[in-house]
Amino acid sequence: MRGLTLLIPFLMVIILASSIIGCRETHYQRGMIYLRQGEFKKAEMEFKEEIRRNPSIRAYVGLAKAYRGQGRDNLALDSLMKSMKLEGDKVESYLLAAEIYLSRAQAELAMDMCRRVIEIAPKNAHAYNLIAKAYLQRGRIDDAEKEFRTAIQMAPDQTESYLNLGDLRVRMGRFKEAVKVYQGALKVNPKLIPAHLRLAGIYLRLSERDKAESEYLKVIEINPKHLEARLALGRLYMGMNRFEDAISQFEEARKLSPNSIPIYMNLAYLYNMHGDYHKVIQMCDRLSKFVPENADMNDPKVGQFVRSVLEFQFLHKGRAYLGLGDHLEALKYLQRLVDMMPDSAVAHYRLGLAHAGLRNYRQAVMEYRRSLELDPKLTTARLKLAEAYIALGEFGKAREECRAVLRGSPESSEAHYLLGVAYLGGGDLKTAEGELRRAIELNSRYAKAYAALGDLERQAGRWVEAERDYGKSISFDPNLSSAHRGLGDLYAAEGKRERAIAEYRKAIELEPDSPINYNNLAWYLASEGVNLDEALRLAQKAVSLEPRSPIFLDTLGMVYYRKGMFDEAITNLLGAKVGARDNPLISYHLGLAYYGAGRREDAARELTEALRLNPNFEGSKEAKKILKEIGGG
């Protein structure tokens, strides 16, 4: 019993000592945990408590790291100096002090710390690496390279030295040597991600894209959640026009960083290039949640950033709606883009496309011309300007723009094509044919050029050639509505009713927003005297799409005429005449409508006007016959 009594105080001392040791370890361990979490102030408090209880080198080093994390390097150095006065392993103290001195460009002090390390641990590779970096600060590149080499010799299994030596060789432009060094690091550790990334960077500089791709893929294989590699590989694929692959990488990056604005911007751009316009709109909508239009822009830097994101959204949403054929919605965003960027040639060009899609050709011309004032070398805008002039029937101006393009790019197939169309519109079939054939020489699969050549040959009565060239056009682009419409016109002229109607319907199916497709079928049905109710619906549709077109109003008027609805015919034909006073056919048709309505005096006036404009127009014989009948001829 007495022995047990003596043992109890001894056990109490052991328990108390264990408790003190456990408490001391807890403060240090907590400090280390806070360091890893980046909570440096909390780490500082724990290390201070550890030092109060039991000063040690590791506690002072931990406190120095906590100070560094807060940007308080003076206090960090003070803590390290205190650690150096204690007995024990001071290697970490010296190395951390050297790093701080290097960050201050105090190379000599850093080297002194590293030499102390080497005295204690001659094979400490990190010390040699820091000495090399100190030499670099002093511009002594050869000495730095020597120290990196020594570090590798001292510890060939440590990859830091390989990476630093490789980086130095990249800096010196010795890329092939750098590749060998990084590959040496990978022999030590095949899964060393920094080495793979550095190799990829060199391969990109050397334009060896396949090798760069391979390195990025290796990184992703090692760590599928490596954001930097996903983004870099996405950008690489973007530069290679491998849009699907780029989209795949950026989508994976979006999963890893769902709030990254640049990722959404890259995806919007890529989906636009890929033609997935609904996705573009989706990406831009997500951007608007991160950067709303009403964001506070009082801070100039914030304001500049917000503006750049908004400009990006308006441009890409506008492009997407253009791609979807929703020109009105495109107009909304592109007008806002022009308001924000009035001196952007691209913004005015895109706005011109929206106006052209809405058949506001005058406004489109204004935007294209403004675009060219800002950037005379924007060839796409000049070609679209030529298209707009053709749509307005201003063929001379269209030819001028085409020639301007050809002066700088004589082998532009599109410029030759549009020049041919402009000559065709002006009735110069010979010159038009030469330009269209030149366009085909430059681009043997130019479907639009073959379709225009078919139109020319049909007008010239070369029907066999026309059918052949329409066929070629459709073989190269089965979805080109103008080729099907032209073939419909050809079959109509040949009296092949069923085939003509089938081609017209195909043209409407392919391009349901094109008024001329509806117009031509309506005219043909009315001319044949069949399906007049359908002809009326078709003609009304054409006019609804382009209400001011004299051609479409003329067709609608003639459909009403065929149905015996003379008042409605007169109303529409008068509208047609407002837009084309010198067109003898419109005057003739209006005369027929007046005659049908019993307004003989008005009929005589219009028929006489038609013959005055062109005594030999198609229908002139009928006009003379009616005039003779009513006593006006």
Tab-separated table of C-alpha atoms in Angstrom, residues 124-562:
chain	number	residue	atom	x	y	z
A	124	ASN	CA	21.045	21.050	-50.235
A	125	ALA	CA	19.841	21.727	-53.788
A	126	HIS	CA	17.493	24.537	-52.800
A	127	ALA	CA	20.426	26.576	-51.469
A	128	TYR	CA	22.247	26.294	-54.797
A	129	ASN	CA	19.050	27.285	-56.614
A	130	LEU	CA	18.723	30.405	-54.473
A	131	ILE	CA	22.378	31.319	-55.051
A	132	ALA	CA	21.761	30.970	-58.788
A	133	LYS	CA	18.774	33.300	-58.552
A	134	ALA	CA	20.922	35.802	-56.652
A	135	TYR	CA	23.449	35.695	-59.488
A	136	LEU	CA	20.622	36.320	-61.953
A	137	GLN	CA	19.642	39.441	-60.015
A	138	ARG	CA	23.189	40.682	-60.508
A	139	GLY	CA	23.179	39.782	-64.201
A	140	ARG	CA	25.746	37.000	-63.840
A	141	ILE	CA	23.990	34.483	-66.067
A	142	ASP	CA	26.928	32.103	-66.531
A	143	ASP	CA	27.432	31.835	-62.756
A	144	ALA	CA	23.699	31.253	-62.312
A	145	GLU	CA	23.732	28.447	-64.866
A	146	LYS	CA	26.729	26.890	-63.091
A	147	GLU	CA	24.888	26.911	-59.745
A	148	PHE	CA	21.773	25.314	-61.265
A	149	ARG	CA	23.978	22.589	-62.727
A	150	THR	CA	25.627	22.074	-59.331
A	151	ALA	CA	22.197	21.770	-57.732
A	152	ILE	CA	21.326	18.982	-60.183
A	153	GLN	CA	24.618	17.206	-59.483
A	154	MET	CA	24.119	17.446	-55.731
A	155	ALA	CA	20.525	16.212	-55.823
A	156	PRO	CA	19.667	14.686	-59.212
A	157	ASP	CA	16.361	13.422	-57.852
A	158	GLN	CA	15.011	16.925	-57.051
A	159	THR	CA	13.086	18.500	-59.914
A	160	GLU	CA	13.278	22.151	-58.780
A	161	SER	CA	16.787	22.504	-60.202
A	162	TYR	CA	15.798	21.125	-63.608
A	163	LEU	CA	12.876	23.536	-63.836
A	164	ASN	CA	15.026	26.534	-62.903
A	165	LEU	CA	17.789	25.607	-65.348
A	166	GLY	CA	15.215	25.052	-68.086
A	167	ASP	CA	13.630	28.431	-67.340
A	168	LEU	CA	17.047	30.091	-67.626
A	169	ARG	CA	17.639	28.526	-71.014
A	170	VAL	CA	14.225	29.657	-72.217
A	171	ARG	CA	15.125	33.162	-71.058
A	172	MET	CA	18.327	32.925	-73.115
A	173	GLY	CA	16.396	31.700	-76.173
A	174	ARG	CA	18.051	28.275	-76.048
A	175	PHE	CA	14.758	26.438	-76.487
A	176	LYS	CA	16.030	23.068	-77.644
A	177	GLU	CA	18.417	22.874	-74.679
A	178	ALA	CA	15.549	23.841	-72.375
A	179	VAL	CA	13.481	20.986	-73.794
A	180	LYS	CA	16.204	18.502	-72.832
A	181	VAL	CA	16.392	19.884	-69.299
A	182	TYR	CA	12.618	19.697	-68.765
A	183	GLN	CA	12.641	16.183	-70.161
A	184	GLY	CA	15.315	15.401	-67.564
A	185	ALA	CA	12.908	16.553	-64.862
A	186	LEU	CA	10.264	14.221	-66.275
A	187	LYS	CA	12.665	11.290	-66.061
A	188	VAL	CA	12.804	11.979	-62.334
A	189	ASN	CA	9.035	12.455	-62.099
A	190	PRO	CA	6.954	11.653	-65.206
A	191	LYS	CA	3.921	13.276	-63.556
A	192	LEU	CA	5.606	16.625	-62.929
A	193	ILE	CA	2.923	18.979	-64.248
A	194	PRO	CA	5.073	22.176	-64.322
A	195	ALA	CA	7.553	20.438	-66.636
A	196	HIS	CA	4.795	19.358	-69.029
A	197	LEU	CA	3.365	22.896	-69.058
A	198	ARG	CA	6.771	24.432	-69.709
A	199	LEU	CA	7.400	22.004	-72.566
A	200	ALA	CA	4.027	22.907	-74.061
A	201	GLY	CA	4.956	26.585	-73.885
A	202	ILE	CA	8.225	25.988	-75.741
A	203	TYR	CA	6.534	23.877	-78.401
A	204	LEU	CA	4.048	26.693	-78.996
A	205	ARG	CA	6.940	29.125	-79.488
A	206	LEU	CA	8.474	26.718	-81.969
A	207	SER	CA	5.075	26.342	-83.757
A	208	GLU	CA	5.082	22.627	-82.932
A	209	ARG	CA	1.402	22.551	-82.057
A	210	ASP	CA	1.024	18.782	-82.081
A	211	LYS	CA	3.722	18.415	-79.432
A	212	ALA	CA	2.188	21.205	-77.350
A	213	GLU	CA	-1.175	19.467	-77.558
A	214	SER	CA	0.435	16.218	-76.392
A	215	GLU	CA	1.916	17.907	-73.308
A	216	TYR	CA	-1.370	19.550	-72.325
A	217	LEU	CA	-3.170	16.232	-72.726
A	218	LYS	CA	-0.607	14.583	-70.437
A	219	VAL	CA	-1.291	17.215	-67.782
A	220	ILE	CA	-5.027	16.570	-68.056
A	221	GLU	CA	-4.435	12.833	-67.848
A	222	ILE	CA	-2.450	13.384	-64.636
A	223	ASN	CA	-4.994	15.845	-63.253
A	224	PRO	CA	-8.320	16.106	-65.122
A	225	LYS	CA	-9.210	19.135	-62.984
A	226	HIS	CA	-6.173	21.189	-63.987
A	227	LEU	CA	-7.793	24.464	-65.041
A	228	GLU	CA	-4.707	26.074	-66.592
A	229	ALA	CA	-4.134	23.095	-68.891
A	230	ARG	CA	-7.796	23.019	-69.969
A	231	LEU	CA	-7.718	26.717	-70.824
A	232	ALA	CA	-4.377	26.520	-72.613
A	233	LEU	CA	-5.492	23.520	-74.658
A	234	GLY	CA	-8.756	25.285	-75.496
A	235	ARG	CA	-6.843	28.331	-76.748
A	236	LEU	CA	-4.537	26.065	-78.751
A	237	TYR	CA	-7.484	24.366	-80.443
A	238	MET	CA	-9.053	27.772	-81.086
A	239	GLY	CA	-5.919	28.887	-82.907
A	240	MET	CA	-6.027	25.687	-84.971
A	241	ASN	CA	-9.719	26.306	-85.877
A	242	ARG	CA	-10.613	23.054	-84.125
A	243	PHE	CA	-13.693	24.660	-82.659
A	244	GLU	CA	-15.415	21.515	-81.395
A	245	ASP	CA	-12.293	20.449	-79.489
A	246	ALA	CA	-11.852	23.970	-78.122
A	247	ILE	CA	-15.468	24.050	-76.963
A	248	SER	CA	-14.983	20.719	-75.192
A	249	GLN	CA	-11.997	22.048	-73.220
A	250	PHE	CA	-13.635	25.342	-72.290
A	251	GLU	CA	-16.796	23.536	-71.189
A	252	GLU	CA	-14.679	21.361	-68.885
A	253	ALA	CA	-12.991	24.532	-67.641
A	254	ARG	CA	-16.429	26.034	-66.967
A	255	LYS	CA	-17.230	23.111	-64.672
A	256	LEU	CA	-14.016	23.785	-62.760
A	257	SER	CA	-14.530	27.553	-62.614
A	258	PRO	CA	-18.248	28.273	-63.105
A	259	ASN	CA	-17.919	31.992	-62.354
A	260	SER	CA	-15.067	32.797	-64.734
A	261	ILE	CA	-16.080	35.602	-67.089
A	262	PRO	CA	-13.265	34.937	-69.641
A	263	ILE	CA	-14.405	31.319	-70.000
A	264	TYR	CA	-17.943	32.402	-70.933
A	265	MET	CA	-16.527	34.954	-73.383
A	266	ASN	CA	-14.370	32.326	-75.066
A	267	LEU	CA	-17.317	29.935	-75.280
A	268	ALA	CA	-19.581	32.609	-76.783
A	269	TYR	CA	-16.951	33.318	-79.435
A	270	LEU	CA	-16.435	29.627	-80.184
A	271	TYR	CA	-20.132	28.811	-80.414
A	272	ASN	CA	-20.514	31.721	-82.845
A	273	MET	CA	-17.706	30.344	-85.000
A	274	HIS	CA	-19.259	26.873	-84.790
A	275	GLY	CA	-22.705	28.174	-85.753
A	276	ASP	CA	-24.397	27.125	-82.495
A	277	TYR	CA	-26.160	30.451	-82.071
A	278	HIS	CA	-28.544	29.455	-79.279
A	279	LYS	CA	-25.511	28.520	-77.173
A	280	VAL	CA	-23.964	31.920	-77.921
A	281	ILE	CA	-27.041	33.639	-76.539
A	282	GLN	CA	-26.990	31.350	-73.499
A	283	MET	CA	-23.338	32.214	-72.756
A	284	CYS	CA	-24.008	35.947	-73.163
A	285	ASP	CA	-27.010	35.713	-70.847
A	286	ARG	CA	-24.767	34.136	-68.212
A	287	LEU	CA	-22.289	36.974	-68.697
A	288	SER	CA	-25.045	39.514	-68.093
A	289	LYS	CA	-25.663	37.941	-64.671
A	290	PHE	CA	-22.032	38.482	-63.706
A	291	VAL	CA	-21.778	41.921	-65.312
A	292	PRO	CA	-25.219	43.578	-65.438
A	293	GLU	CA	-25.747	46.680	-67.534
A	294	ASN	CA	-26.536	48.721	-64.422
A	295	ALA	CA	-23.229	47.825	-62.735
A	296	ASP	CA	-21.570	50.653	-60.802
A	297	MET	CA	-19.033	52.266	-63.139
A	298	ASN	CA	-17.800	55.072	-60.866
A	299	ASP	CA	-14.409	53.393	-60.593
A	300	PRO	CA	-12.698	54.018	-63.989
A	301	LYS	CA	-11.082	50.572	-64.072
A	302	VAL	CA	-14.336	48.839	-63.170
A	303	GLY	CA	-16.168	50.965	-65.711
A	304	GLN	CA	-13.716	50.048	-68.459
A	305	PHE	CA	-14.076	46.357	-67.646
A	306	VAL	CA	-17.882	46.520	-67.582
A	307	ARG	CA	-17.936	48.367	-70.912
A	308	SER	CA	-15.676	45.784	-72.540
A	309	VAL	CA	-17.897	42.920	-71.376
A	310	LEU	CA	-21.072	44.703	-72.510
A	311	GLU	CA	-19.537	45.463	-75.911
A	312	PHE	CA	-18.603	41.801	-76.237
A	313	GLN	CA	-22.153	40.717	-75.353
A	314	PHE	CA	-23.803	43.090	-77.821
A	315	LEU	CA	-21.448	42.069	-80.633
A	316	HIS	CA	-21.826	38.343	-80.115
A	317	LYS	CA	-25.558	38.418	-79.430
A	318	GLY	CA	-25.969	40.500	-82.564
A	319	ARG	CA	-23.894	38.009	-84.561
A	320	ALA	CA	-25.880	35.110	-83.123
A	321	TYR	CA	-29.250	36.622	-84.026
A	322	LEU	CA	-27.934	37.373	-87.518
A	323	GLY	CA	-26.996	33.710	-87.782
A	324	LEU	CA	-30.485	32.710	-86.657
A	325	GLY	CA	-32.044	35.032	-89.232
A	326	ASP	CA	-33.681	37.137	-86.506
A	327	HIS	CA	-32.541	40.435	-87.965
A	328	LEU	CA	-34.814	42.582	-85.824
A	329	GLU	CA	-33.351	41.195	-82.594
A	330	ALA	CA	-29.863	41.474	-84.081
A	331	LEU	CA	-30.565	45.111	-84.911
A	332	LYS	CA	-31.398	45.831	-81.270
A	333	TYR	CA	-28.048	44.612	-79.947
A	334	LEU	CA	-25.930	45.893	-82.813
A	335	GLN	CA	-27.429	49.378	-82.567
A	336	ARG	CA	-26.487	49.401	-78.890
A	337	LEU	CA	-23.000	48.260	-79.865
A	338	VAL	CA	-22.665	51.163	-82.309
A	339	ASP	CA	-23.916	53.556	-79.626
A	340	MET	CA	-21.130	52.325	-77.331
A	341	MET	CA	-18.491	52.072	-80.080
A	342	PRO	CA	-19.317	54.743	-82.677
A	343	ASP	CA	-15.823	54.518	-84.167
A	344	SER	CA	-15.819	50.744	-84.625
A	345	ALA	CA	-15.805	49.694	-88.278
A	346	VAL	CA	-16.880	46.167	-87.349
A	347	ALA	CA	-19.835	47.442	-85.307
A	348	HIS	CA	-21.148	49.527	-88.230
A	349	TYR	CA	-20.553	46.618	-90.616
A	350	ARG	CA	-22.565	44.216	-88.450
A	351	LEU	CA	-25.338	46.770	-88.061
A	352	GLY	CA	-25.402	47.063	-91.844
A	353	LEU	CA	-25.930	43.309	-92.089
A	354	ALA	CA	-28.927	43.567	-89.764
A	355	HIS	CA	-30.478	46.363	-91.840
A	356	ALA	CA	-29.857	44.423	-95.051
A	357	GLY	CA	-31.530	41.374	-93.519
A	358	LEU	CA	-34.577	43.553	-92.857
A	359	ARG	CA	-34.300	44.888	-96.433
A	360	ASN	CA	-33.561	48.381	-95.138
A	361	TYR	CA	-31.005	48.674	-97.910
A	362	ARG	CA	-30.628	52.452	-97.728
A	363	GLN	CA	-29.773	52.222	-94.046
A	364	ALA	CA	-27.492	49.267	-94.751
A	365	VAL	CA	-25.634	51.368	-97.331
A	366	MET	CA	-25.132	54.116	-94.744
A	367	GLU	CA	-23.683	51.673	-92.204
A	368	TYR	CA	-21.395	49.968	-94.726
A	369	ARG	CA	-20.110	53.315	-95.950
A	370	ARG	CA	-19.438	54.454	-92.376
A	371	SER	CA	-17.615	51.180	-91.752
A	372	LEU	CA	-15.406	51.816	-94.779
A	373	GLU	CA	-14.702	55.392	-93.695
A	374	LEU	CA	-13.342	53.965	-90.445
A	375	ASP	CA	-11.498	51.081	-92.115
A	376	PRO	CA	-11.087	51.358	-95.908
A	377	LYS	CA	-9.459	47.914	-95.977
A	378	LEU	CA	-12.541	46.115	-94.630
A	379	THR	CA	-13.221	44.209	-97.849
A	380	THR	CA	-16.230	42.325	-96.486
A	381	ALA	CA	-18.015	45.631	-95.893
A	382	ARG	CA	-17.285	46.777	-99.455
A	383	LEU	CA	-18.645	43.550	-100.912
A	384	LYS	CA	-21.789	43.846	-98.796
A	385	LEU	CA	-22.124	47.446	-99.953
A	386	ALA	CA	-22.072	46.167	-103.537
A	387	GLU	CA	-24.788	43.641	-102.630
A	388	ALA	CA	-26.941	46.408	-101.142
A	389	TYR	CA	-26.575	48.534	-104.275
A	390	ILE	CA	-27.598	45.529	-106.396
A	391	ALA	CA	-30.684	45.057	-104.201
A	392	LEU	CA	-31.518	48.742	-104.766
A	393	GLY	CA	-31.023	48.369	-108.509
A	394	GLU	CA	-28.103	50.814	-108.446
A	395	PHE	CA	-25.905	48.610	-110.576
A	396	GLY	CA	-23.373	51.282	-111.526
A	397	LYS	CA	-22.522	51.939	-107.875
A	398	ALA	CA	-22.310	48.197	-107.246
A	399	ARG	CA	-19.824	47.848	-110.093
A	400	GLU	CA	-17.684	50.651	-108.648
A	401	GLU	CA	-17.428	48.886	-105.290
A	402	CYS	CA	-16.571	45.563	-106.915
A	403	ARG	CA	-13.822	47.163	-108.963
A	404	ALA	CA	-12.441	48.790	-105.812
A	405	VAL	CA	-12.140	45.343	-104.245
A	406	LEU	CA	-10.543	43.881	-107.367
A	407	ARG	CA	-7.889	46.595	-107.452
A	408	GLY	CA	-6.583	45.268	-104.168
A	409	SER	CA	-7.588	41.609	-104.596
A	410	PRO	CA	-7.759	40.803	-108.321
A	411	GLU	CA	-8.490	37.146	-107.612
A	412	SER	CA	-11.470	37.710	-105.335
A	413	SER	CA	-14.061	35.272	-106.655
A	414	GLU	CA	-16.821	37.028	-104.707
A	415	ALA	CA	-15.985	40.406	-106.242
A	416	HIS	CA	-16.059	38.926	-109.765
A	417	TYR	CA	-19.365	37.200	-108.951
A	418	LEU	CA	-21.018	40.391	-107.687
A	419	LEU	CA	-19.612	42.361	-110.606
A	420	GLY	CA	-21.177	39.798	-112.920
A	421	VAL	CA	-24.530	40.104	-111.130
A	422	ALA	CA	-24.325	43.904	-111.391
A	423	TYR	CA	-23.704	43.712	-115.147
A	424	LEU	CA	-26.520	41.175	-115.454
A	425	GLY	CA	-28.869	43.530	-113.621
A	426	GLY	CA	-27.858	46.311	-115.991
A	427	GLY	CA	-28.575	44.160	-119.041
A	428	ASP	CA	-24.955	43.716	-120.186
A	429	LEU	CA	-25.109	39.942	-120.568
A	430	LYS	CA	-21.786	39.563	-122.367
A	431	THR	CA	-19.689	41.328	-119.715
A	432	ALA	CA	-21.718	39.673	-116.968
A	433	GLU	CA	-20.952	36.237	-118.369
A	434	GLY	CA	-17.231	36.993	-118.465
A	435	GLU	CA	-17.204	38.020	-114.801
A	436	LEU	CA	-19.278	35.038	-113.675
A	437	ARG	CA	-17.041	32.613	-115.522
A	438	ARG	CA	-13.994	34.283	-113.969
A	439	ALA	CA	-15.532	33.774	-110.523
A	440	ILE	CA	-16.005	30.081	-111.345
A	441	GLU	CA	-12.401	29.817	-112.569
A	442	LEU	CA	-11.247	31.083	-109.200
A	443	ASN	CA	-13.685	28.889	-107.265
A	444	SER	CA	-14.840	25.858	-109.221
A	445	ARG	CA	-17.516	25.023	-106.616
A	446	TYR	CA	-19.040	28.508	-106.432
A	447	ALA	CA	-22.736	27.602	-106.298
A	448	LYS	CA	-24.029	31.188	-106.393
A	449	ALA	CA	-21.974	31.974	-109.492
A	450	TYR	CA	-23.386	28.936	-111.302
A	451	ALA	CA	-26.926	29.980	-110.315
A	452	ALA	CA	-26.342	33.516	-111.644
A	453	LEU	CA	-24.871	32.061	-114.840
A	454	GLY	CA	-28.027	29.968	-115.146
A	455	ASP	CA	-30.124	33.133	-114.817
A	456	LEU	CA	-28.089	34.778	-117.574
A	457	GLU	CA	-28.394	31.792	-119.906
A	458	ARG	CA	-32.139	31.566	-119.254
A	459	GLN	CA	-32.569	35.233	-120.139
A	460	ALA	CA	-30.521	34.671	-123.312
A	461	GLY	CA	-32.732	31.732	-124.304
A	462	ARG	CA	-29.898	29.210	-123.803
A	463	TRP	CA	-32.149	26.903	-121.847
A	464	VAL	CA	-30.095	23.715	-122.083
A	465	GLU	CA	-27.025	25.495	-120.690
A	466	ALA	CA	-29.146	27.177	-118.037
A	467	GLU	CA	-30.546	23.864	-116.800
A	468	ARG	CA	-27.026	22.426	-116.704
A	469	ASP	CA	-25.636	25.312	-114.643
A	470	TYR	CA	-28.582	25.383	-112.255
A	471	GLY	CA	-27.947	21.678	-111.757
A	472	LYS	CA	-24.261	22.305	-111.006
A	473	SER	CA	-25.212	24.994	-108.524
A	474	ILE	CA	-27.573	22.657	-106.696
A	475	SER	CA	-25.008	19.847	-106.707
A	476	PHE	CA	-22.534	22.130	-104.910
A	477	ASP	CA	-25.130	23.623	-102.561
A	478	PRO	CA	-28.465	21.756	-102.443
A	479	ASN	CA	-29.836	24.424	-100.080
A	480	LEU	CA	-29.293	27.415	-102.371
A	481	SER	CA	-32.814	28.728	-102.887
A	482	SER	CA	-31.875	31.055	-105.772
A	483	ALA	CA	-30.818	28.044	-107.873
A	484	HIS	CA	-34.135	26.281	-107.262
A	485	ARG	CA	-36.051	29.487	-107.976
A	486	GLY	CA	-34.115	30.002	-111.226
A	487	LEU	CA	-34.801	26.422	-112.225
A	488	GLY	CA	-38.474	27.055	-111.482
A	489	ASP	CA	-38.408	30.095	-113.768
A	490	LEU	CA	-36.766	27.978	-116.475
A	491	TYR	CA	-39.315	25.177	-116.220
A	492	ALA	CA	-42.106	27.764	-116.238
A	493	ALA	CA	-40.752	29.205	-119.492
A	494	GLU	CA	-40.566	25.691	-120.945
A	495	GLY	CA	-44.157	24.955	-119.949
A	496	LYS	CA	-43.168	22.242	-117.455
A	497	ARG	CA	-45.787	23.226	-114.908
A	498	GLU	CA	-45.377	20.500	-112.275
A	499	ARG	CA	-41.594	20.739	-112.257
A	500	ALA	CA	-41.723	24.536	-112.105
A	501	ILE	CA	-44.100	24.512	-109.139
A	502	ALA	CA	-41.976	21.890	-107.352
A	503	GLU	CA	-38.831	24.019	-107.694
A	504	TYR	CA	-40.620	27.166	-106.527
A	505	ARG	CA	-41.916	25.310	-103.477
A	506	LYS	CA	-38.419	24.021	-102.741
A	507	ALA	CA	-37.064	27.570	-102.894
A	508	ILE	CA	-39.708	28.705	-100.390
A	509	GLU	CA	-38.907	25.782	-98.103
A	510	LEU	CA	-35.191	26.622	-98.135
A	511	GLU	CA	-35.583	30.381	-97.687
A	512	PRO	CA	-38.969	31.127	-96.142
A	513	ASP	CA	-38.100	34.783	-95.514
A	514	SER	CA	-37.285	35.575	-99.144
A	515	PRO	CA	-40.174	37.502	-100.734
A	516	ILE	CA	-39.092	36.807	-104.313
A	517	ASN	CA	-39.647	33.074	-103.812
A	518	TYR	CA	-43.301	33.680	-102.920
A	519	ASN	CA	-43.634	36.298	-105.644
A	520	ASN	CA	-42.407	34.088	-108.478
A	521	LEU	CA	-44.683	31.189	-107.598
A	522	ALA	CA	-47.631	33.581	-107.183
A	523	TRP	CA	-46.943	35.125	-110.585
A	524	TYR	CA	-46.648	31.733	-112.240
A	525	LEU	CA	-49.895	30.423	-110.753
A	526	ALA	CA	-51.703	33.625	-111.738
A	527	SER	CA	-50.238	33.513	-115.250
A	528	GLU	CA	-51.407	29.927	-115.614
A	529	GLY	CA	-54.802	30.806	-114.163
A	530	VAL	CA	-54.565	27.994	-111.579
A	531	ASN	CA	-54.805	27.973	-107.778
A	532	LEU	CA	-55.590	31.689	-107.683
A	533	ASP	CA	-56.445	31.583	-103.965
A	534	GLU	CA	-52.988	30.177	-103.219
A	535	ALA	CA	-51.465	32.704	-105.621
A	536	LEU	CA	-53.146	35.480	-103.635
A	537	ARG	CA	-51.777	34.164	-100.304
A	538	LEU	CA	-48.296	33.899	-101.799
A	539	ALA	CA	-48.383	37.397	-103.296
A	540	GLN	CA	-49.642	38.860	-100.019
A	541	LYS	CA	-46.799	37.117	-98.192
A	542	ALA	CA	-44.237	38.613	-100.570
A	543	VAL	CA	-45.640	42.116	-100.056
A	544	SER	CA	-45.731	41.644	-96.277
A	545	LEU	CA	-42.008	40.882	-96.369
A	546	GLU	CA	-41.159	43.824	-98.627
A	547	PRO	CA	-44.122	46.235	-98.704
A	548	ARG	CA	-42.547	48.873	-100.957
A	549	SER	CA	-41.358	46.619	-103.746
A	550	PRO	CA	-42.915	47.646	-107.088
A	551	ILE	CA	-42.385	44.113	-108.428
A	552	PHE	CA	-44.241	42.426	-105.567
A	553	LEU	CA	-47.047	45.006	-105.565
A	554	ASP	CA	-47.368	44.489	-109.317
A	555	THR	CA	-47.702	40.724	-108.829
A	556	LEU	CA	-50.298	41.157	-106.085
A	557	GLY	CA	-52.224	43.572	-108.282
A	558	MET	CA	-52.240	41.102	-111.177
A	559	VAL	CA	-53.416	38.248	-108.930
A	560	TYR	CA	-56.358	40.442	-107.878
A	561	TYR	CA	-56.906	41.233	-111.560
A	562	ARG	CA	-57.009	37.528	-112.418
